[in-house]
mmCIF file of C-alpha atoms in Angstrom:
data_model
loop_
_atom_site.group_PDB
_atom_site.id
_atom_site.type_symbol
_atom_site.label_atom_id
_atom_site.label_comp_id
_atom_site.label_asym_id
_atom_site.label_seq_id
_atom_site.Cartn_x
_atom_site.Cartn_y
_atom_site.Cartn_z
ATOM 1 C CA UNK A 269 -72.636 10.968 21.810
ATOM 2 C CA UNK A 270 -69.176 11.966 22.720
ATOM 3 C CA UNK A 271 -68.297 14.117 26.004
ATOM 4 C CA UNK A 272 -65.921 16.521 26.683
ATOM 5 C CA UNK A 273 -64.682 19.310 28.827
ATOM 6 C CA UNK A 274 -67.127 21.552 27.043
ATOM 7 C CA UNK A 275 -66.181 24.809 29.427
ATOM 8 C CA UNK A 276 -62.841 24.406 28.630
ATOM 9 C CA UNK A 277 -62.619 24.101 25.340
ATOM 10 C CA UNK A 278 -64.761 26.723 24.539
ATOM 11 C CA UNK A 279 -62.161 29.038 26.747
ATOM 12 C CA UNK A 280 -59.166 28.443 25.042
ATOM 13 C CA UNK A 281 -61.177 28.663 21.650
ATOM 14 C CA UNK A 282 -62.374 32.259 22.464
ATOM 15 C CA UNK A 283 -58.156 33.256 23.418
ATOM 16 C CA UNK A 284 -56.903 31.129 20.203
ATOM 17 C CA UNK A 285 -59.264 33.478 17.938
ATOM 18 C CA UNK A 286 -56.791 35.113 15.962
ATOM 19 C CA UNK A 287 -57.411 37.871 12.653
ATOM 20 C CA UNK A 288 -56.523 36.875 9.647
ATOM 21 C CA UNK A 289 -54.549 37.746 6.062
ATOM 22 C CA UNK A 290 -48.425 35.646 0.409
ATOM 23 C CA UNK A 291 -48.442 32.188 -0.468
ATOM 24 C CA UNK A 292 -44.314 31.303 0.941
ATOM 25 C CA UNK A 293 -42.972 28.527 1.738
ATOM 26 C CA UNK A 294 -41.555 27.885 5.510
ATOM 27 C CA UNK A 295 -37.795 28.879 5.080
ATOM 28 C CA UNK A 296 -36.418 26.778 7.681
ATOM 29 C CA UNK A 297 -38.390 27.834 11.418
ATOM 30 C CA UNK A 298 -38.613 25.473 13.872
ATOM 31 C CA UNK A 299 -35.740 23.105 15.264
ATOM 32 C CA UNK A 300 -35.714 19.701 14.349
ATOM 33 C CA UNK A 301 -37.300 17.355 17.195
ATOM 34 C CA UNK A 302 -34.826 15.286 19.107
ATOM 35 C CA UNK A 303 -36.535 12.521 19.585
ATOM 36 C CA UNK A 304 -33.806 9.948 20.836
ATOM 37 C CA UNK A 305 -34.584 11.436 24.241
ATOM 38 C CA UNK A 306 -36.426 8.367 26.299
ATOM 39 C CA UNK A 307 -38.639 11.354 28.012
ATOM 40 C CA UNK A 308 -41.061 12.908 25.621
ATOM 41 C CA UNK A 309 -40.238 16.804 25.621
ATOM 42 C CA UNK A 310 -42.987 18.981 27.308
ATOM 43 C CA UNK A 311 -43.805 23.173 27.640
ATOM 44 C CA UNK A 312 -43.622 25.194 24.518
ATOM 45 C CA UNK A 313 -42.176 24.355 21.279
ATOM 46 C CA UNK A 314 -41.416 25.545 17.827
ATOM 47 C CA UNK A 315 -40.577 22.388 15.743
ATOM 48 C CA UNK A 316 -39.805 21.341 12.259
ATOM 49 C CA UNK A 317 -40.620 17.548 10.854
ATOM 50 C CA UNK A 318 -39.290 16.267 7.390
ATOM 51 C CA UNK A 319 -42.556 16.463 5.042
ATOM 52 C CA UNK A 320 -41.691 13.766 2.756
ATOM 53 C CA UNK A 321 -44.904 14.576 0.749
ATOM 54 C CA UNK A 322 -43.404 18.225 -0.337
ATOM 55 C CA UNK A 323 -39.720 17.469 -0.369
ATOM 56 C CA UNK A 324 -38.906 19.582 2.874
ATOM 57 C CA UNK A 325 -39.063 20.643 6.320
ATOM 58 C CA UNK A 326 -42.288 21.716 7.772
ATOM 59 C CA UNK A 327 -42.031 23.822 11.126
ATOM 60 C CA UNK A 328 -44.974 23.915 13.780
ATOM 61 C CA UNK A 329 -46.338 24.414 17.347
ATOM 62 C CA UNK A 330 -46.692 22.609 19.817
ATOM 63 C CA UNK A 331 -47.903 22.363 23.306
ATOM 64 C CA UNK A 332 -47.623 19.584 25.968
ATOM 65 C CA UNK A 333 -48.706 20.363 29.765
ATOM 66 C CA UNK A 334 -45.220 19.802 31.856
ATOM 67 C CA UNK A 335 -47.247 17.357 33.799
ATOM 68 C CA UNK A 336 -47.703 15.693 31.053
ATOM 69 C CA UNK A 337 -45.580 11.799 31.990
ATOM 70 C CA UNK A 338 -47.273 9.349 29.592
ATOM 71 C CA UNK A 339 -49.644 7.460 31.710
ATOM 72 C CA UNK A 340 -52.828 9.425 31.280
ATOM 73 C CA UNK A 341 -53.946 10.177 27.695
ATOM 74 C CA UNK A 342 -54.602 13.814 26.768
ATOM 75 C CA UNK A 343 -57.028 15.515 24.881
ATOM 76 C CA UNK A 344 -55.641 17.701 21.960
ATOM 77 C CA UNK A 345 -56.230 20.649 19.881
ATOM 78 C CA UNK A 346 -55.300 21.473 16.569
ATOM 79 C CA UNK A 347 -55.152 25.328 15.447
ATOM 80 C CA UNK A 348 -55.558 26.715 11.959
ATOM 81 C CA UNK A 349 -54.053 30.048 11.152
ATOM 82 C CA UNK A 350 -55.632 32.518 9.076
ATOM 83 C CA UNK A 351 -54.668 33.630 5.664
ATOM 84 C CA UNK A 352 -50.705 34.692 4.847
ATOM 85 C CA UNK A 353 -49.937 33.775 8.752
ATOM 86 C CA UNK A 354 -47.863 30.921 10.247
ATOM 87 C CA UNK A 355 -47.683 28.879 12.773
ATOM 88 C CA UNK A 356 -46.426 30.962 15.117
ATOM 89 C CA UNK A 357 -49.614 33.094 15.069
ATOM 90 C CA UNK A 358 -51.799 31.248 16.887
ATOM 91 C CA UNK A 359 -49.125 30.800 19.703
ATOM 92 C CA UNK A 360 -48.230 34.341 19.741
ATOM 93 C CA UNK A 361 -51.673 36.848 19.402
ATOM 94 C CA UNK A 362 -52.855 35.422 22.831
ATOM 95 C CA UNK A 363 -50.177 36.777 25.233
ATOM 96 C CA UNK A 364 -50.175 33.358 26.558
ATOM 97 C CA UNK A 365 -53.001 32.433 27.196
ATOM 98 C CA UNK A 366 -53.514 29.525 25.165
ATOM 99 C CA UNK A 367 -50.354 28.090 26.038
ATOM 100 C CA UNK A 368 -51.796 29.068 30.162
ATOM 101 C CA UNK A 369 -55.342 27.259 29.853
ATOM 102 C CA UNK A 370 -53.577 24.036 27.972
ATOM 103 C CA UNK A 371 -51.615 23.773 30.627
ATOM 104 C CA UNK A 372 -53.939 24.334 33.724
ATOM 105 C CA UNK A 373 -55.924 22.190 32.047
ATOM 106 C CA UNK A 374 -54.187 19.243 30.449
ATOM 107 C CA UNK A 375 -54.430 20.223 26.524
ATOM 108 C CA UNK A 376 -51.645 18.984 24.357
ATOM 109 C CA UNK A 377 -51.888 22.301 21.192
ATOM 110 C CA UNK A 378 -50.560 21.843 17.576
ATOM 111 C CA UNK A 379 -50.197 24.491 15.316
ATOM 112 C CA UNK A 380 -49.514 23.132 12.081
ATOM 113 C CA UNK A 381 -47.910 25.608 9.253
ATOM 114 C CA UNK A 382 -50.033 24.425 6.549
ATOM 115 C CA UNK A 383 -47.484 23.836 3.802
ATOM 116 C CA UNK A 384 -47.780 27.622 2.452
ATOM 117 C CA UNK A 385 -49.628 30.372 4.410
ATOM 118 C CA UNK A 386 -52.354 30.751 2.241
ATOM 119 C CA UNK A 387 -52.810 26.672 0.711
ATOM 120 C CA UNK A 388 -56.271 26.713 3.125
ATOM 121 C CA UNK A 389 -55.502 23.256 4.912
ATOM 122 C CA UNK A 390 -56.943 21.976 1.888
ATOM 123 C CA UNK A 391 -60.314 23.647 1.840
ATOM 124 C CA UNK A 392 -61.666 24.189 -2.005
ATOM 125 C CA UNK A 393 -64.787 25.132 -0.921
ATOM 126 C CA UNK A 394 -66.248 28.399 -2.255
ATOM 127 C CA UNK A 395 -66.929 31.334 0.415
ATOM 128 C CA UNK A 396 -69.769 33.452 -0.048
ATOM 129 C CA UNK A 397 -69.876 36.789 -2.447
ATOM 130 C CA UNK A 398 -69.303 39.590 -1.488
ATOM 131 C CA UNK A 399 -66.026 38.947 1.526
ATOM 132 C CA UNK A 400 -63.521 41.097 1.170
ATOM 133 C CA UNK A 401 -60.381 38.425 0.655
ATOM 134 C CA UNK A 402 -59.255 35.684 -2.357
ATOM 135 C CA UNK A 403 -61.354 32.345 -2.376
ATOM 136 C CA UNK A 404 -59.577 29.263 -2.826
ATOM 137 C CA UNK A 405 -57.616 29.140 -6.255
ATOM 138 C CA UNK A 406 -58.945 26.654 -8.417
ATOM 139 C CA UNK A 407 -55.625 26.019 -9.943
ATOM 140 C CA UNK A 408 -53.833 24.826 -6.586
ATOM 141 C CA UNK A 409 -55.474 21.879 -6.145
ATOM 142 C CA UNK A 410 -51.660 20.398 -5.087
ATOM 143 C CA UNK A 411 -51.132 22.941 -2.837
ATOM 144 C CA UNK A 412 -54.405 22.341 -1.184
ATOM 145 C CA UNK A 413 -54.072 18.770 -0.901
ATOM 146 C CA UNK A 414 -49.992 18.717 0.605
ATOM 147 C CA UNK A 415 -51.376 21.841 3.163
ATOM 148 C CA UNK A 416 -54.225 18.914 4.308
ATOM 149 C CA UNK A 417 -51.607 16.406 4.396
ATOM 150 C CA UNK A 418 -49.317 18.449 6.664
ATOM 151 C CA UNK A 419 -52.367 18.876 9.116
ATOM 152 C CA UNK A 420 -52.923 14.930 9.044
ATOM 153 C CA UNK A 421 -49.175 14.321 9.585
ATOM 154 C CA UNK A 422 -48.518 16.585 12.450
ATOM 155 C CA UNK A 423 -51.578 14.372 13.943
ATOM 156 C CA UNK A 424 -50.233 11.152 13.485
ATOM 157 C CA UNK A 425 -46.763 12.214 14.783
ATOM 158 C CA UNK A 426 -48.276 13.760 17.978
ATOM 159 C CA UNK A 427 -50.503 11.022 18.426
ATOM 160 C CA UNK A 428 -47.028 8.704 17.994
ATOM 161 C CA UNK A 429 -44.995 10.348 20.020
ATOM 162 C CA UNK A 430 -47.534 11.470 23.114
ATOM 163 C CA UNK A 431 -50.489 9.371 24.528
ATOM 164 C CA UNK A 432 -53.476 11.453 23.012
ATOM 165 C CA UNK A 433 -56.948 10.463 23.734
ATOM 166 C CA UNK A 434 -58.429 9.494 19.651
ATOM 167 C CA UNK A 435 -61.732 10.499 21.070
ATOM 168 C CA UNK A 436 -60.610 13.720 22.093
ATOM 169 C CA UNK A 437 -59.276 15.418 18.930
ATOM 170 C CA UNK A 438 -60.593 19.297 18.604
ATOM 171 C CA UNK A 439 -60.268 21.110 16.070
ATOM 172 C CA UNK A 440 -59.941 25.212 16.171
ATOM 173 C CA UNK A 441 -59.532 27.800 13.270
ATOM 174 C CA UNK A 442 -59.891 31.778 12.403
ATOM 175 C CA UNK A 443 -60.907 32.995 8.833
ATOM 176 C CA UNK A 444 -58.716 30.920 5.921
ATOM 177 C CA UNK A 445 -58.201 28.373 9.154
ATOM 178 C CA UNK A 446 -62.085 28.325 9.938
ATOM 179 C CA UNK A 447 -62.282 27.441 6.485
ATOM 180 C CA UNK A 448 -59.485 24.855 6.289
ATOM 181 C CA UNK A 449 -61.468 23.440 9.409
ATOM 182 C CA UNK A 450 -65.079 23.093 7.814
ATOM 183 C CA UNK A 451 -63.356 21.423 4.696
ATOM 184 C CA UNK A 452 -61.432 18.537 7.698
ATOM 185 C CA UNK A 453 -64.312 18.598 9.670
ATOM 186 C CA UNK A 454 -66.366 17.091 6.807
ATOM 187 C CA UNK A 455 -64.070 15.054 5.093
ATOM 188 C CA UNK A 456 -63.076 13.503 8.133
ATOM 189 C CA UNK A 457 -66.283 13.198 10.692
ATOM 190 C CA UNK A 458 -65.590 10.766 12.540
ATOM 191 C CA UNK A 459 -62.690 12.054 13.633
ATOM 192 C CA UNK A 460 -62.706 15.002 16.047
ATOM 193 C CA UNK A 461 -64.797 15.478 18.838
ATOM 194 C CA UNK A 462 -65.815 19.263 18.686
ATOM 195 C CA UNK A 463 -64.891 22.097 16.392
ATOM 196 C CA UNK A 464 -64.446 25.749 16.826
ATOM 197 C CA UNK A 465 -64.462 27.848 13.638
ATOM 198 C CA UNK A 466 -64.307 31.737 13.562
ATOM 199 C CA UNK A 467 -64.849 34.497 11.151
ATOM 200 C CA UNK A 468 -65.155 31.866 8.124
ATOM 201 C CA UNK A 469 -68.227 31.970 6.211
ATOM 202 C CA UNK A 470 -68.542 29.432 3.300
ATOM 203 C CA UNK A 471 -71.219 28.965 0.830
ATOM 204 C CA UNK A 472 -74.291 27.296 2.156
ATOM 205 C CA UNK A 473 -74.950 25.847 -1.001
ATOM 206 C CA UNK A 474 -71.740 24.227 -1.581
ATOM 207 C CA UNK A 475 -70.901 23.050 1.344
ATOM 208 C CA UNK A 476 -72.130 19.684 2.810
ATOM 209 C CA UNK A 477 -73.412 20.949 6.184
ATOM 210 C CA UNK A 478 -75.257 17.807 6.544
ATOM 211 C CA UNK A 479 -71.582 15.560 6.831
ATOM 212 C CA UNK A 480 -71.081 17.526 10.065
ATOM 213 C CA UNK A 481 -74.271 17.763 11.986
ATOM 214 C CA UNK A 482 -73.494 15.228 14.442
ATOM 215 C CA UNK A 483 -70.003 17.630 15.198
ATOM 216 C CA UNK A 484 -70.406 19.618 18.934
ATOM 217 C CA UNK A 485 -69.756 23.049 17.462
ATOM 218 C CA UNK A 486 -69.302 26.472 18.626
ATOM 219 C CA UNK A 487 -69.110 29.123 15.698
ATOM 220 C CA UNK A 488 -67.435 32.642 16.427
ATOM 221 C CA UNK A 489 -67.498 36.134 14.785
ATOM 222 C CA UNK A 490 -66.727 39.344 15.257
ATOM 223 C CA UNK A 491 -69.754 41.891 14.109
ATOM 224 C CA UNK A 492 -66.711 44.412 13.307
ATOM 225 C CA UNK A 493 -65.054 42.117 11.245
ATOM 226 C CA UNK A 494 -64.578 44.281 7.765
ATOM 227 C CA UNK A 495 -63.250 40.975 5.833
ATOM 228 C CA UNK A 496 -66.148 38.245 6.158
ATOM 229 C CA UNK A 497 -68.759 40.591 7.456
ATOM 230 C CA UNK A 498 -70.868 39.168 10.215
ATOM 231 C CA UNK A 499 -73.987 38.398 8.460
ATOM 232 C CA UNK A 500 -71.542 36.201 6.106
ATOM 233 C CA UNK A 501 -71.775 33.723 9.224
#
């Protein structure tokens, strides 16, 4: 049974709820990391890594408390952004207070871009009839997989570069991110600690519900939500 500040995760998951709605890639945002300094950079950021994978420069958020000075390990969050977004969404439909409540309370946040804004972080699974938006193409199965494998890179580089507690690994995501979430959550299991999907119905019979029972979850949506309507959830 893993534990965790239950409270407050579940805050900073109800400010990172974002709405969702293309397919481009990242044109250069973020700043390359400079990562000969011997202190680990902390506070906001908007970064850029090489994504061998692709052939090019992936941008993304991230977080680190200022306290942060590499003795304790941190817990960390990863946030998916919904469909035609970017990274910055996530960081910037909050007015702060994700980056406020990661800081109070010792988060490090990632925001990754995804590869394209609307590759799903991977997620093939169908949605349920009747939402107002695009399923998953089934002819971008490449897409898909390099918009997982930027997720699973920005993890290992923050887990490289900061002390992150592996048993503390959340997971958050609104609409096309909720979705991009579900399809981690049960590929990977054993992996993250709690997840926090909003606003992203998928088809209960497709999707393996049974590979993530043993997840904490807490599922949000809106009941005025006119894409995924709320008895899609």
């Amino acid at each position: 049974m893993r534990h965790f500040k239950s409270t407050v995760f579940v805050s900073i998951a109800f400010f990172g709820v974002v709405s969702a709605f293309a397919q481009a890639p990242a044109a250069g945002r973020g700043n390359p990391a400079d990562r000969s300094k011997p202190k680990p950079l902390t506070g906001e950021m908007h970064l850029q890594y090489y994504f061998a994978e692709a052939g090019e420069a992936s941008p993304y958020r991230l977080y680190v408390p200022t306290t942060y000075d590499g003795k304790n390990a941190l817990s960390l969050i990863v946030i998916f952004h919904g469909g035609g977004q970017s990274e910055d969404t996530p960081f910037t439909r909050t007015n702060g207070q994700l980056q406020k409540l990661a800081e109070e309370h010792g988060y490090i946040v990632i925001s990754p871009f995804g590869y394209r804004s609307n590759a799903f972080f991977g997620n093939t699974w169908p949605i349920p009839k009747g939402s107002n938006t695009a399923a998953p193409a089934t002819d971008q199965q490449q897409t898909y997989a390099l918009s997982e494998k930027d997720v699973l890179n920005l993890i290992d580089i923050t887990e490289k570069e900061y002390k992150v507690d592996p048993t503390h690994v959340f997971l958050m995501g609104n609409s096309m991110g909720g979705q991009g979430l579900f399809h981690l959550a049960a590929k990977y299991p054993e992996r993250w600690a709690a997840i926090a999907p909003s606003d992203c119905p998928l088809d209960p019979a497709f999707y393996p519900f049974d590979k993530i029972k043993n997840i904490p979850a807490m599922y949000i949506h809106g009941d005025k939500d006119a894409t995924y309507p709320v008895e899609m959830g």
